[in-house]
Amino acid sequence: MNWLIHDYREDDLAAVVHLIDSTAELGQESVFSLAECIAALTARQPAVVAVHGGVPVGAALAQVAGERAWVMRIAIDPAWRGRGLASALLRELERRLVEARVRRIAYVLPQDELLGDGLHNAGYVRRPAAAYFEKAEPAAGRTADVLAELGGRLLPGDLWDKVAGMEAEKTLIERRVVLPLAEPERAARHGVRPPRAIALFGPPGTGKTTFARAMASRLGWPFVELLPSGLADEGSLAAGLREAFARIGELERALVFIDEVEEIAPVRTGASAMHGVTNELLKLIPGFREHDERLLVCATNSVRSLDPAFLRHGRFDYVIPIGTPDEVARKAIWSRFTEQRAAVDVDALVAASDLFTPADIEHAARTAAQAAFERDLATPGTDPAPAGAGTADYLAAIAQCRRTVTGEMVEDFTADISSHARV
Ligand SMILES: Nc1ncnc2c1ncn2[C@@H]1O[C@H](COP(=O)(O)OP(=O)(O)OP(=O)(O)O)[C@@H](O)[C@H]1O
Ligand SMILES: [Mg+2]
């Protein structure tokens, strides 16, 4: 009277579920729920089934996480207990796990589970100091849903470090915005209240969006961008805004970004169609400000066309100018985009690119790289391969590049700083 053990197959599912389900009350418990077991089986995680006379009488399943595997469950038909089936299933399961390059196998069992001795014999060492803690997070799934509905997501963790140069703006934003939010208790000891809303203004391509994303990355908060076009899908733009802020209220933490906010909150003139939308946003901000662990970042190229009530104290904590990079900042940005190629005379590029925005520099660098690439294509058989764009390529690209920021824009920006900035 013996059993056969085979790899789990799809048509075993009902029988295995029945085994797991019907043996749970018999002391064959697991810290993994039935749903988790089914999910693992469906995802083709390693599992084996013992059959006698065509009838499944035991199953063992595991879940692989990198070099470690967790035994999720060994379920044995009560009639087959005490005959070594559990050990046999475990052995077979282990073989699969070793094939899957697992280096460490863990099995968490209830204190009084009888299998304990068998595990010892199978070479498992009990870790007496280990205690299993568990916390149910019923809201986790819902939070993920809300975030997906809002089109929000967690950004890579290194975006802050990738902002080249711009040290003055970086330091300011770090001290005023990021650190009080990241270390609220420390800030509170000094009576500093973390900001809840900030505005970034400056000419196109200076890095406003880049900074907003970098802040979310640095804080480890999801980044949720509200786009007027997407909000209007819900009917009216005002209703869309209301709905979006209600959903954001369900998130534990978030950085909410509204780009080109002058489109949503322009100066309210008598007949403006946006009047209601501006009012709606003004009404929503106080509620938003009541929650910890959230930050509204609004960006604009045209701070002077915003409704004056919009940016006032109490709504926005800081109104921060982001201008064109100075020489030091340009040097850092050029170094980033020339990939620290030693032969390139970065100082010459810095001198030739006065008033260039980071976006202009990025564009010129791409143009130069493309020119070098095309030259390489046109001269086949060169060996060793040419080292890519040189100083001349970059200078040519700079000369060719249409600068975004004009003298007039610089004057306007300087005037805007004295009339609007609050840092
Ligand atoms: N400090 C920086 N270092 C390197 N690249 C940067 C930096 N700032 C911006 N960039 C690059 O320049 C481009 C434009 O930046 P970004 O979109 O953030 O500007 P913006 O101020 O939001 O522009 P707009 O006003 O047009 O929305 C992006 O491709 C970004 O990667
Ligand atoms: Mg932008």
Short mmCIF file of C-alpha atoms and ligand atoms in Angstrom, two decimals:
data_model
loop_
_atom_site.label_atom_id
_atom_site.label_comp_id
_atom_site.label_asym_id
_atom_site.label_seq_id
_atom_site.Cartn_x
_atom_site.Cartn_y
_atom_site.Cartn_z
CA MET A 1 0.00 0.00 0.00
CA ASN A 2 2.03 2.88 -1.26
CA TRP A 3 1.66 6.32 -2.72
CA LEU A 4 2.97 8.03 -5.83
CA ILE A 5 4.18 11.60 -5.69
CA HIS A 6 3.96 13.84 -8.72
CA ASP A 7 4.39 17.53 -9.50
CA TYR A 8 1.26 19.56 -8.95
CA ARG A 9 -0.87 19.82 -12.11
CA GLU A 10 -3.75 22.16 -12.81
CA ASP A 11 -6.33 19.41 -12.55
CA ASP A 12 -5.17 18.69 -8.97
CA LEU A 13 -6.42 22.08 -7.81
CA ALA A 14 -9.84 21.04 -6.51
CA ALA A 15 -8.40 18.04 -4.64
CA VAL A 16 -5.54 20.01 -3.11
CA VAL A 17 -7.88 22.80 -2.02
CA HIS A 18 -10.12 20.18 -0.43
CA LEU A 19 -7.15 18.65 1.40
CA ILE A 20 -5.97 22.01 2.70
CA ASP A 21 -9.47 23.07 3.66
CA SER A 22 -10.52 19.84 5.34
CA THR A 23 -7.35 19.37 7.38
CA ALA A 24 -7.11 22.89 8.77
CA GLU A 25 -9.19 22.00 11.83
CA LEU A 26 -7.12 18.88 12.48
CA GLY A 27 -4.11 20.79 13.67
CA GLN A 28 -2.54 20.93 10.20
CA GLU A 29 -2.64 24.68 10.22
CA SER A 30 -0.45 27.13 8.43
CA VAL A 31 0.35 30.78 8.69
CA PHE A 32 -0.55 30.97 5.00
CA SER A 33 -4.21 31.33 4.17
CA LEU A 34 -6.04 29.10 1.73
CA ALA A 35 -6.25 32.03 -0.69
CA GLU A 36 -2.47 32.48 -0.54
CA CYS A 37 -2.00 28.76 -1.14
CA ILE A 38 -4.30 28.88 -4.17
CA ALA A 39 -2.48 31.93 -5.50
CA ALA A 40 0.85 30.13 -5.19
CA LEU A 41 -0.50 27.05 -6.95
CA THR A 42 -1.95 29.16 -9.74
CA ALA A 43 1.36 30.99 -10.09
CA ARG A 44 3.07 27.62 -10.56
CA GLN A 45 5.10 27.80 -7.41
CA PRO A 46 6.65 24.44 -6.49
CA ALA A 47 4.10 21.92 -5.19
CA VAL A 48 3.79 18.14 -5.06
CA VAL A 49 0.81 15.83 -4.66
CA ALA A 50 0.72 12.28 -3.27
CA VAL A 51 -1.81 9.95 -4.87
CA HIS A 52 -3.02 6.53 -3.80
CA GLY A 53 -5.25 4.55 -6.12
CA GLY A 54 -5.80 7.67 -8.18
CA VAL A 55 -6.97 9.66 -5.16
CA PRO A 56 -4.89 12.57 -3.83
CA VAL A 57 -4.05 11.87 -0.18
CA GLY A 58 -1.49 14.58 0.56
CA ALA A 59 0.03 17.73 -0.83
CA ALA A 60 2.93 20.00 -0.05
CA LEU A 61 3.42 23.47 -1.45
CA ALA A 62 5.99 26.21 -1.20
CA GLN A 63 6.66 29.71 -2.34
CA VAL A 64 10.05 30.83 -3.57
CA ALA A 65 11.32 34.31 -2.71
CA GLY A 66 14.83 34.76 -4.05
CA GLU A 67 17.17 32.33 -2.35
CA ARG A 68 14.66 31.46 0.33
CA ALA A 69 11.59 29.31 0.05
CA TRP A 70 8.70 29.16 2.46
CA VAL A 71 6.92 25.85 2.93
CA MET A 72 3.34 27.06 2.88
CA ARG A 73 1.49 23.94 3.73
CA ILE A 74 1.76 20.17 4.07
CA ALA A 75 -1.75 18.73 4.11
CA ILE A 76 -2.28 15.01 4.78
CA ASP A 77 -5.52 13.08 4.59
CA PRO A 78 -6.22 12.04 8.24
CA ALA A 79 -6.26 8.36 7.24
CA TRP A 80 -2.68 8.69 6.05
CA ARG A 81 -1.15 10.40 9.02
CA GLY A 82 1.70 8.82 10.93
CA ARG A 83 2.97 6.79 7.97
CA GLY A 84 5.79 8.97 6.86
CA LEU A 85 3.86 10.65 4.05
CA ALA A 86 4.60 14.16 5.31
CA SER A 87 8.34 13.46 5.28
CA ALA A 88 8.13 11.95 1.81
CA LEU A 89 6.23 14.95 0.46
CA LEU A 90 8.67 17.34 2.09
CA ARG A 91 11.63 15.49 0.56
CA GLU A 92 10.09 15.71 -2.89
CA LEU A 93 9.24 19.36 -2.40
CA GLU A 94 12.80 20.09 -1.28
CA ARG A 95 14.14 18.51 -4.47
CA ARG A 96 12.08 20.95 -6.52
CA LEU A 97 13.24 23.84 -4.39
CA VAL A 98 16.87 22.93 -4.81
CA GLU A 99 16.31 22.80 -8.56
CA ALA A 100 14.87 26.30 -8.26
CA ARG A 101 18.22 27.39 -6.73
CA VAL A 102 16.81 27.87 -3.25
CA ARG A 103 19.50 27.98 -0.58
CA ARG A 104 17.36 28.16 2.53
CA ILE A 105 14.00 26.62 3.31
CA ALA A 106 11.79 27.99 6.05
CA TYR A 107 8.71 26.42 7.54
CA VAL A 108 6.67 28.30 10.11
CA LEU A 109 4.42 26.03 12.13
CA PRO A 110 2.02 26.45 15.01
CA GLN A 111 3.71 25.57 18.37
CA ASP A 112 1.93 22.28 18.88
CA GLU A 113 2.03 20.95 15.33
CA LEU A 114 3.12 17.30 15.45
CA LEU A 115 5.23 17.53 12.34
CA GLY A 116 7.83 19.19 14.52
CA ASP A 117 9.75 15.95 15.21
CA GLY A 118 9.69 14.83 11.61
CA LEU A 119 11.15 18.17 10.59
CA HIS A 120 13.98 17.72 13.04
CA ASN A 121 14.73 14.32 11.52
CA ALA A 122 14.65 15.88 8.04
CA GLY A 123 17.47 18.23 9.00
CA TYR A 124 15.44 21.29 9.95
CA VAL A 125 16.73 23.31 12.88
CA ARG A 126 14.25 24.97 15.14
CA ARG A 127 15.00 28.61 15.80
CA PRO A 128 13.80 28.93 19.40
CA ALA A 129 14.26 32.67 19.49
CA ALA A 130 12.01 33.26 16.52
CA ALA A 131 8.52 34.44 17.20
CA TYR A 132 6.10 34.94 14.37
CA PHE A 133 4.31 38.29 14.35
CA GLU A 134 1.54 39.15 11.98
CA LYS A 135 -0.53 42.20 11.26
CA ALA A 136 -3.53 42.23 9.00
CA GLU A 137 -3.63 45.25 6.68
CA PRO A 138 -7.11 45.15 5.23
CA ALA A 139 -6.72 48.55 3.61
CA ALA A 140 -3.58 47.71 1.63
CA GLY A 141 -5.42 46.36 -1.38
CA ARG A 142 -7.81 49.29 -1.36
CA THR A 143 -4.96 51.79 -1.22
CA ALA A 144 -3.36 50.18 -4.25
CA ASP A 145 -6.70 50.40 -6.08
CA VAL A 146 -7.14 54.08 -5.25
CA LEU A 147 -3.62 54.83 -6.37
CA ALA A 148 -4.15 52.99 -9.65
CA GLU A 149 -7.43 54.85 -10.26
CA LEU A 150 -5.61 58.13 -9.77
CA GLY A 151 -2.83 57.07 -12.12
CA GLY A 152 -0.35 57.48 -9.25
CA ARG A 153 2.74 55.43 -8.68
CA LEU A 154 5.89 55.05 -6.65
CA LEU A 155 8.89 56.47 -8.49
CA PRO A 156 12.45 55.07 -8.45
CA GLY A 157 14.33 55.99 -5.29
CA ASP A 158 17.25 57.83 -6.89
CA LEU A 159 15.58 60.78 -8.64
CA TRP A 160 16.72 63.33 -6.07
CA ASP A 161 20.36 62.44 -6.61
CA LYS A 162 19.85 62.60 -10.36
CA VAL A 163 18.96 66.29 -10.27
CA ALA A 164 22.31 67.71 -11.41
CA GLY A 165 23.48 71.13 -10.23
CA MET A 166 20.72 73.52 -9.12
CA GLU A 167 22.30 73.41 -5.66
CA ALA A 168 20.61 76.60 -4.44
CA GLU A 169 17.12 75.34 -5.31
CA LYS A 170 17.94 71.85 -4.10
CA THR A 171 19.15 73.05 -0.72
CA LEU A 172 16.17 75.34 -0.29
CA ILE A 173 13.65 72.63 -1.16
CA GLU A 174 15.46 70.10 0.99
CA ARG A 175 15.44 72.32 4.09
CA ARG A 176 12.01 73.91 3.75
CA VAL A 177 10.04 71.06 2.26
CA VAL A 178 11.62 67.61 2.23
CA LEU A 179 13.21 67.40 5.67
CA PRO A 180 10.25 68.75 7.71
CA LEU A 181 8.05 66.18 5.95
CA ALA A 182 10.58 63.38 6.33
CA GLU A 183 11.31 64.18 9.98
CA PRO A 184 8.08 65.67 11.37
CA GLU A 185 8.87 64.97 15.03
CA ARG A 186 12.22 66.66 14.86
CA ALA A 187 10.61 69.61 13.06
CA ALA A 188 7.87 69.80 15.69
CA ARG A 189 10.47 70.10 18.48
CA HIS A 190 11.42 73.41 16.89
CA GLY A 191 7.87 74.47 16.25
CA VAL A 192 8.27 73.91 12.51
CA ARG A 193 5.07 72.83 10.80
CA PRO A 194 5.71 70.73 7.70
CA PRO A 195 4.45 72.36 4.51
CA ARG A 196 1.34 70.99 2.86
CA ALA A 197 1.35 72.93 -0.41
CA ILE A 198 4.04 74.65 -2.42
CA ALA A 199 4.19 76.30 -5.81
CA LEU A 200 7.15 76.22 -8.19
CA PHE A 201 7.38 78.87 -10.88
CA GLY A 202 9.85 79.67 -13.60
CA PRO A 203 10.48 79.54 -17.34
CA PRO A 204 9.85 76.33 -19.31
CA GLY A 205 12.35 73.52 -18.99
CA THR A 206 14.06 74.69 -15.81
CA GLY A 207 13.19 71.53 -13.90
CA LYS A 208 9.92 72.16 -12.07
CA THR A 209 8.47 68.78 -12.94
CA THR A 210 11.85 67.19 -12.30
CA PHE A 211 11.92 68.67 -8.79
CA ALA A 212 8.35 67.56 -8.03
CA ARG A 213 9.18 63.99 -9.02
CA ALA A 214 12.49 64.11 -7.15
CA MET A 215 10.68 65.20 -3.95
CA ALA A 216 8.26 62.26 -4.20
CA SER A 217 11.19 59.93 -4.82
CA ARG A 218 13.15 61.32 -1.89
CA LEU A 219 10.16 61.02 0.48
CA GLY A 220 9.24 57.58 -0.82
CA TRP A 221 5.67 58.78 -1.37
CA PRO A 222 3.51 57.91 -4.35
CA PHE A 223 3.48 60.57 -7.08
CA VAL A 224 -0.01 61.50 -8.24
CA GLU A 225 -0.24 63.93 -11.14
CA LEU A 226 -3.63 65.54 -11.70
CA LEU A 227 -4.13 66.41 -15.36
CA PRO A 228 -6.97 68.78 -16.21
CA SER A 229 -7.72 66.70 -19.32
CA GLY A 230 -8.14 63.53 -17.23
CA LEU A 231 -10.19 65.25 -14.55
CA ALA A 232 -12.68 66.62 -17.04
CA ASP A 233 -13.53 63.04 -18.09
CA GLU A 234 -15.66 62.81 -14.98
CA GLY A 235 -18.00 65.51 -16.28
CA SER A 236 -17.11 69.03 -15.23
CA LEU A 237 -13.55 69.90 -14.27
CA ALA A 238 -14.69 71.13 -10.85
CA ALA A 239 -16.46 67.83 -10.16
CA GLY A 240 -13.39 65.94 -11.39
CA LEU A 241 -11.18 67.86 -8.98
CA ARG A 242 -13.53 67.19 -6.09
CA GLU A 243 -13.63 63.50 -6.87
CA ALA A 244 -9.82 63.27 -7.25
CA PHE A 245 -9.20 65.02 -3.91
CA ALA A 246 -11.71 62.71 -2.21
CA ARG A 247 -9.76 59.71 -3.49
CA ILE A 248 -6.46 61.26 -2.48
CA GLY A 249 -7.95 61.57 1.03
CA GLU A 250 -8.05 57.77 1.16
CA LEU A 251 -4.32 57.46 0.57
CA GLU A 252 -2.01 57.22 3.53
CA ARG A 253 0.55 59.53 1.95
CA ALA A 254 1.00 61.19 -1.42
CA LEU A 255 2.68 63.95 -3.34
CA VAL A 256 0.06 65.48 -5.60
CA PHE A 257 1.34 67.39 -8.61
CA ILE A 258 -0.61 69.86 -10.72
CA ASP A 259 1.41 71.13 -13.68
CA GLU A 260 0.47 74.29 -15.56
CA VAL A 261 -1.77 75.24 -12.70
CA GLU A 262 -2.51 78.62 -14.33
CA GLU A 263 -4.91 76.69 -16.55
CA ILE A 264 -6.92 75.60 -13.52
CA ALA A 265 -6.60 78.71 -11.41
CA PRO A 266 -6.28 81.72 -13.74
CA VAL A 267 -7.10 85.22 -12.60
CA ARG A 268 -10.84 85.24 -12.04
CA THR A 269 -12.40 87.68 -14.44
CA GLY A 270 -16.13 88.25 -14.54
CA ALA A 271 -17.01 85.94 -17.38
CA SER A 272 -14.29 83.31 -17.13
CA ALA A 273 -15.44 79.75 -17.62
CA MET A 274 -12.75 78.70 -15.15
CA HIS A 275 -14.22 80.74 -12.32
CA GLY A 276 -15.98 77.76 -10.77
CA VAL A 277 -12.92 75.56 -11.14
CA THR A 278 -10.67 78.06 -9.36
CA ASN A 279 -13.22 78.36 -6.56
CA GLU A 280 -13.40 74.58 -6.27
CA LEU A 281 -9.64 74.23 -5.92
CA LEU A 282 -9.52 77.02 -3.34
CA LYS A 283 -12.16 75.19 -1.33
CA LEU A 284 -10.37 71.84 -1.58
CA ILE A 285 -6.96 73.01 -0.35
CA PRO A 286 -7.92 73.56 3.34
CA GLY A 287 -9.22 69.97 3.61
CA PHE A 288 -6.12 68.67 1.91
CA ARG A 289 -3.95 70.59 4.38
CA GLU A 290 -5.55 68.87 7.38
CA HIS A 291 -3.83 65.55 6.68
CA ASP A 292 -0.29 64.65 7.59
CA GLU A 293 1.98 63.02 5.06
CA ARG A 294 0.82 64.77 1.95
CA LEU A 295 2.09 67.57 -0.18
CA LEU A 296 0.52 69.48 -3.03
CA VAL A 297 3.03 70.79 -5.57
CA CYS A 298 1.73 73.18 -8.23
CA ALA A 299 3.93 74.34 -11.09
CA THR A 300 3.54 77.20 -13.50
CA ASN A 301 5.43 79.10 -16.19
CA SER A 302 3.29 82.10 -15.59
CA VAL A 303 2.88 82.90 -11.94
CA ARG A 304 1.50 86.35 -12.78
CA SER A 305 -1.55 84.89 -14.49
CA LEU A 306 -2.60 82.95 -11.39
CA ASP A 307 -5.53 84.19 -9.38
CA PRO A 308 -4.05 86.36 -6.59
CA ALA A 309 -6.12 84.59 -3.93
CA PHE A 310 -4.74 81.27 -5.00
CA LEU A 311 -1.18 81.60 -3.74
CA ARG A 312 -1.87 83.47 -0.53
CA HIS A 313 -0.46 82.53 2.89
CA GLY A 314 -2.35 79.72 4.50
CA ARG A 315 -2.93 77.98 1.19
CA PHE A 316 0.61 77.74 -0.10
CA ASP A 317 3.48 77.58 2.36
CA TYR A 318 6.16 78.45 -0.17
CA VAL A 319 6.24 79.93 -3.65
CA ILE A 320 9.62 78.94 -5.01
CA PRO A 321 11.30 80.25 -8.16
CA ILE A 322 13.15 77.76 -10.33
CA GLY A 323 15.31 79.71 -12.77
CA THR A 324 17.92 78.96 -15.39
CA PRO A 325 21.04 77.32 -13.98
CA ASP A 326 24.04 79.49 -13.11
CA GLU A 327 27.58 78.58 -14.18
CA VAL A 328 28.18 76.11 -11.37
CA ALA A 329 24.87 74.41 -12.02
CA ARG A 330 25.46 74.34 -15.78
CA LYS A 331 28.81 72.73 -15.18
CA ALA A 332 27.19 69.97 -13.14
CA ILE A 333 24.49 69.46 -15.76
CA TRP A 334 26.94 69.46 -18.67
CA SER A 335 29.16 67.00 -16.80
CA ARG A 336 26.15 64.74 -16.39
CA PHE A 337 25.25 64.94 -20.06
CA THR A 338 28.80 64.54 -21.37
CA GLU A 339 29.07 61.50 -19.13
CA GLN A 340 32.23 62.91 -17.58
CA ARG A 341 34.10 62.34 -20.84
CA ALA A 342 37.55 63.61 -19.91
CA ALA A 343 38.39 65.02 -23.34
CA VAL A 344 35.41 67.37 -23.40
CA ASP A 345 36.14 70.95 -22.36
CA VAL A 346 33.13 71.38 -20.09
CA ASP A 347 34.10 74.95 -19.16
CA ALA A 348 33.85 75.96 -22.83
CA LEU A 349 30.36 74.47 -23.00
CA VAL A 350 29.36 76.25 -19.79
CA ALA A 351 30.58 79.58 -21.17
CA ALA A 352 28.74 79.07 -24.46
CA SER A 353 25.42 78.10 -22.89
CA ASP A 354 24.47 81.12 -20.83
CA LEU A 355 20.72 81.18 -20.10
CA PHE A 356 20.31 77.61 -21.32
CA THR A 357 17.77 75.63 -19.32
CA PRO A 358 18.53 72.04 -18.27
CA ALA A 359 16.13 71.00 -21.02
CA ASP A 360 18.12 73.02 -23.59
CA ILE A 361 21.36 71.44 -22.38
CA GLU A 362 19.84 67.98 -22.57
CA HIS A 363 18.68 68.70 -26.12
CA ALA A 364 22.06 70.08 -27.23
CA ALA A 365 23.86 67.09 -25.71
CA ARG A 366 21.58 64.72 -27.55
CA THR A 367 22.15 66.58 -30.82
CA ALA A 368 25.94 66.34 -30.37
CA ALA A 369 25.82 62.65 -29.52
CA GLN A 370 23.66 61.98 -32.56
CA ALA A 371 26.08 63.90 -34.81
CA ALA A 372 29.02 61.84 -33.51
CA PHE A 373 27.08 58.64 -34.03
CA GLU A 374 26.18 59.55 -37.62
CA ARG A 375 29.79 60.47 -38.34
CA ASP A 376 30.83 57.08 -37.04
CA LEU A 377 28.29 55.39 -39.32
CA ALA A 378 29.63 57.32 -42.31
CA THR A 379 33.22 56.14 -41.69
CA PRO A 380 33.02 52.36 -41.46
CA GLY A 381 35.90 50.28 -40.24
CA THR A 382 37.40 52.87 -37.88
CA ASP A 383 39.29 51.10 -35.16
CA PRO A 384 39.41 51.66 -32.26
CA ALA A 385 35.89 53.10 -32.15
CA PRO A 386 35.87 56.91 -31.86
CA ALA A 387 35.20 58.18 -28.34
CA GLY A 388 31.90 59.87 -29.19
CA ALA A 389 31.05 63.55 -29.30
CA GLY A 390 33.89 66.00 -28.70
CA THR A 391 33.99 69.62 -27.61
CA ALA A 392 33.47 70.82 -31.19
CA ASP A 393 30.35 68.67 -31.56
CA TYR A 394 28.89 70.11 -28.38
CA LEU A 395 29.73 73.70 -29.33
CA ALA A 396 28.15 73.18 -32.75
CA ALA A 397 25.04 71.77 -31.12
CA ILE A 398 24.88 74.72 -28.70
CA ALA A 399 25.12 77.17 -31.59
CA GLN A 400 22.34 75.32 -33.36
CA CYS A 401 20.06 75.11 -30.34
CA ARG A 402 17.25 77.64 -30.05
CA ARG A 403 17.40 78.91 -26.51
CA THR A 404 14.06 78.65 -24.71
CA VAL A 405 14.53 81.59 -22.37
CA THR A 406 14.74 85.03 -23.92
CA GLY A 407 16.07 88.22 -22.31
CA GLU A 408 12.50 89.41 -21.90
CA MET A 409 11.56 86.24 -20.06
CA VAL A 410 14.49 86.73 -17.71
CA GLU A 411 13.27 90.25 -16.93
CA ASP A 412 9.74 89.00 -16.29
CA PHE A 413 11.06 86.21 -14.10
CA THR A 414 13.15 88.63 -12.05
CA ALA A 415 10.09 90.83 -11.57
CA ASP A 416 7.99 87.78 -10.64
CA ILE A 417 10.52 86.80 -8.00
CA SER A 418 10.18 90.13 -6.23
CA SER A 419 6.39 90.18 -6.51
CA HIS A 420 5.50 86.52 -5.92
CA ALA A 421 8.32 84.44 -4.43
CA ARG A 422 7.95 83.33 -0.81
CA VAL A 423 10.69 81.08 0.47
N1 LIG B 1 18.87 69.58 -12.76
C1 LIG B 1 18.73 68.82 -13.84
N2 LIG B 1 19.66 67.93 -14.16
C2 LIG B 1 19.53 67.19 -15.27
N3 LIG B 1 18.47 67.24 -16.09
C3 LIG B 1 17.50 68.07 -15.80
C4 LIG B 1 17.56 68.91 -14.66
N4 LIG B 1 16.44 69.65 -14.62
C5 LIG B 1 15.72 69.31 -15.68
N5 LIG B 1 16.34 68.38 -16.40
C6 LIG B 1 15.85 67.78 -17.65
O1 LIG B 1 15.32 68.82 -18.43
C7 LIG B 1 14.07 68.48 -19.00
C8 LIG B 1 13.02 69.49 -18.61
O2 LIG B 1 12.81 69.47 -17.20
P1 LIG B 1 11.35 69.63 -16.59
O3 LIG B 1 10.34 68.97 -17.43
O4 LIG B 1 11.44 69.26 -15.17
O5 LIG B 1 11.17 71.19 -16.71
P2 LIG B 1 9.86 72.05 -16.33
O6 LIG B 1 10.35 73.24 -15.59
O7 LIG B 1 8.87 71.20 -15.68
O8 LIG B 1 9.37 72.48 -17.75
P3 LIG B 1 7.90 73.00 -18.18
O9 LIG B 1 7.74 74.35 -17.59
O10 LIG B 1 8.00 73.05 -19.67
O11 LIG B 1 6.92 72.03 -17.67
C9 LIG B 1 13.75 67.08 -18.51
O12 LIG B 1 14.06 66.18 -19.54
C10 LIG B 1 14.67 66.86 -17.34
O13 LIG B 1 15.09 65.53 -17.27
MG MG B 2 6.93 70.66 -16.25
#
